[in-house]
Short mmCIF file of C-alpha atoms in Angstrom, two decimals:
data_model
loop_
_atom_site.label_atom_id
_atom_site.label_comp_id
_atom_site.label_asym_id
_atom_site.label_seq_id
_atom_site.Cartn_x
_atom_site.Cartn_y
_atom_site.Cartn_z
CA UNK A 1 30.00 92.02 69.88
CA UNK A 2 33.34 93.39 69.92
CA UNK A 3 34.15 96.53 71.41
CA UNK A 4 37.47 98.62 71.72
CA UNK A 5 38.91 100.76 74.70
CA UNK A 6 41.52 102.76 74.55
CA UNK A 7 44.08 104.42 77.36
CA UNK A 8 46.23 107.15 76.93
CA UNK A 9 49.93 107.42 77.83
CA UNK A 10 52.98 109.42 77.43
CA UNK A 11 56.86 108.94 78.13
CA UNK A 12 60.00 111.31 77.35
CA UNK A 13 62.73 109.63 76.10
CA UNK A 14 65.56 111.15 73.46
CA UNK A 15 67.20 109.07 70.41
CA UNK A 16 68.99 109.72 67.53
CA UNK A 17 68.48 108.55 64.03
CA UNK A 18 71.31 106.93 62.39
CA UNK A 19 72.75 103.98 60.66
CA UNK A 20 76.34 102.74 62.09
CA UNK A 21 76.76 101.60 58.63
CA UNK A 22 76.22 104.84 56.32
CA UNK A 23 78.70 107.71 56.35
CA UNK A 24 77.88 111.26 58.64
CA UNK A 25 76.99 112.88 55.28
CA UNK A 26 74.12 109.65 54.12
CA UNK A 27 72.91 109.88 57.50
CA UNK A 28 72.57 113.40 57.37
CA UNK A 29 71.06 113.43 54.25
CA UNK A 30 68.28 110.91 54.75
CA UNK A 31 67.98 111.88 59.08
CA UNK A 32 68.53 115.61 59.05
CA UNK A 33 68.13 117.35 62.20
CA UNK A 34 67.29 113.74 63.78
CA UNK A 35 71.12 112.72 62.81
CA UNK A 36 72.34 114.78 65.47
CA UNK A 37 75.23 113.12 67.29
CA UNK A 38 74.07 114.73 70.81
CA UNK A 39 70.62 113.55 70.51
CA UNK A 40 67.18 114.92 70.62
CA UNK A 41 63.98 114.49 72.45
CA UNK A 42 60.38 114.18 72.28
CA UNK A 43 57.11 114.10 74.83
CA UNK A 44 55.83 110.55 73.02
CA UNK A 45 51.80 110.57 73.15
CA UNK A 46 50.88 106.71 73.61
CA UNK A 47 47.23 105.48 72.55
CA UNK A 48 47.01 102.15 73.49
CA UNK A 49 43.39 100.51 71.99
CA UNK A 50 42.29 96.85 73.25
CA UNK A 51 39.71 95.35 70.92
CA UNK A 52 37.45 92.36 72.33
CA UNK A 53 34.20 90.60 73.42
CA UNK A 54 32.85 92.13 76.40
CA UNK A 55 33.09 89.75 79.51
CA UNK A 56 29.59 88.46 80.60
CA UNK A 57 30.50 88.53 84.31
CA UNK A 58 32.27 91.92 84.52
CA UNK A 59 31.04 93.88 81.43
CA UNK A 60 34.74 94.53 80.44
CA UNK A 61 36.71 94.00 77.48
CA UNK A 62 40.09 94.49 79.59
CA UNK A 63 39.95 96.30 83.34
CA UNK A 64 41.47 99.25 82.58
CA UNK A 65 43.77 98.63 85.99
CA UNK A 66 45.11 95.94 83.55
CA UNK A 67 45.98 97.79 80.62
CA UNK A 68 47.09 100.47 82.82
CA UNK A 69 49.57 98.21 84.97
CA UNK A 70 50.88 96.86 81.22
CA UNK A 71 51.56 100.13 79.97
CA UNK A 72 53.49 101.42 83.27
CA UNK A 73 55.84 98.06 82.99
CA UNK A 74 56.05 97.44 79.25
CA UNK A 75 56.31 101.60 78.16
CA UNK A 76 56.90 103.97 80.90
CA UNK A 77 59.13 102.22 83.26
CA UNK A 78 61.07 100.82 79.88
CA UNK A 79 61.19 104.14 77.83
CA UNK A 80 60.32 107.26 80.20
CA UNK A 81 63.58 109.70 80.87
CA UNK A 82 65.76 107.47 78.54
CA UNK A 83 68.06 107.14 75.71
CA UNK A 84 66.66 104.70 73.41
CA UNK A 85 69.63 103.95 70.90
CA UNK A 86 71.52 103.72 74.48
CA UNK A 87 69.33 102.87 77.36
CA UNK A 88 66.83 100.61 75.88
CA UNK A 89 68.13 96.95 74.55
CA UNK A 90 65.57 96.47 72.04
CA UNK A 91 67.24 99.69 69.92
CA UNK A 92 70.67 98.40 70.35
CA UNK A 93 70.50 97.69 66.82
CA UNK A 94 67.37 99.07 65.56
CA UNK A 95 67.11 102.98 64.58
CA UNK A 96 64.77 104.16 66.87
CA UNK A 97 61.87 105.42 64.58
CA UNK A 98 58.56 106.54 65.83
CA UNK A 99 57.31 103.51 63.38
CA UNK A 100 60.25 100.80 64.81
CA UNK A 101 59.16 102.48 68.44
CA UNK A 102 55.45 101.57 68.15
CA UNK A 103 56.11 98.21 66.57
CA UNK A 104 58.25 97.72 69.84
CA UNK A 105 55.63 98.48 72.32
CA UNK A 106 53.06 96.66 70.71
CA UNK A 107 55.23 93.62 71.08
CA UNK A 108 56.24 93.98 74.43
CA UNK A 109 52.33 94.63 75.43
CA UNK A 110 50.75 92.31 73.03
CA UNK A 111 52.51 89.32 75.01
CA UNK A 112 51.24 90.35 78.27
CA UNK A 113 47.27 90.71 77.11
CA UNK A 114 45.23 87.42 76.60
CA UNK A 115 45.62 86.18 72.79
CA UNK A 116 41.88 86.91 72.36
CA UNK A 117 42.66 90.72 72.73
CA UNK A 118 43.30 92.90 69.83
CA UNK A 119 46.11 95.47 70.45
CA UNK A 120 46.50 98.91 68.45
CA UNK A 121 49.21 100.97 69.54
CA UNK A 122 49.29 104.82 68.20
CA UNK A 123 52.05 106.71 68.91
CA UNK A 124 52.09 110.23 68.71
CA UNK A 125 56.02 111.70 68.21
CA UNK A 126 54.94 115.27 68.14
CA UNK A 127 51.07 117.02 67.98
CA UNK A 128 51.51 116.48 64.43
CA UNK A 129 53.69 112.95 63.29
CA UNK A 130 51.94 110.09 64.38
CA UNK A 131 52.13 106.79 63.42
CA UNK A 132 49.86 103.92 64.27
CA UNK A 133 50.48 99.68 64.50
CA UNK A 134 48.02 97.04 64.90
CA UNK A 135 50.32 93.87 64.53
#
């Protein structure tokens, strides 16, 4: 019997969406207000959902201390208060997207669960924009 649990999260961080590659006018075209060259930010909403068996001995799928310790180190410490196109190496050359965002956390805490865990990783960039990666 599988079952999921889930714990919730949030960071601040500001980016910019760009491509180095595409003219001011492309980039504003395709980005809009996100193209601006002084940045914006955004109070990120993490749900991160661990799917498994439930241990026999402790009657856990994951202790939450766990998950909780994985998201400080692998999300928070990593994203919270920064610039992602300059603070955080992994968007050195990737636009940072809410979409390329939670494909990036779900790496970075998929290799620290055990590979019988499941990981789903939604990511909430406003109340309203979501967007939601399960590898």
């Amino acid at each position: 019997m599988k079952v999921t649990v889930s714990r919730k999260a949030h960071f601040n961080a500001a980016h910019r969406l760009y491509r180095k590659d595409w003219s001011f006018d492309k980039n504003d075209d395709v980005f809009g207000k996100c193209n601006n060259p002084n940045f914006h930010g955004h109070n990120y909403e993490l749900i991160a959902s661990v799917r498994g068996e439930i241990d026999k001995e402790t009657g856990y799928v994951i202790d939450m201390k766990v998950l909780k310790d994985i998201i400080k180190s692998e999300v928070e410490d990593a994203f919270d208060h920064k610039n992602l196109n300059l603070e955080v190496p992994e968007f050195a050359k990737l636009n940072p997207t809410a979409e390329n965002i939670a494909v990036i956390i779900y790496n970075k805490m998929k290799s620290k669960l055990d590979s019988n865990l499941e990981l789903e990783i939604t990511l909430y960039e406003t109340p309203r924009n979501f967007v939601t990666y399960s590898g």
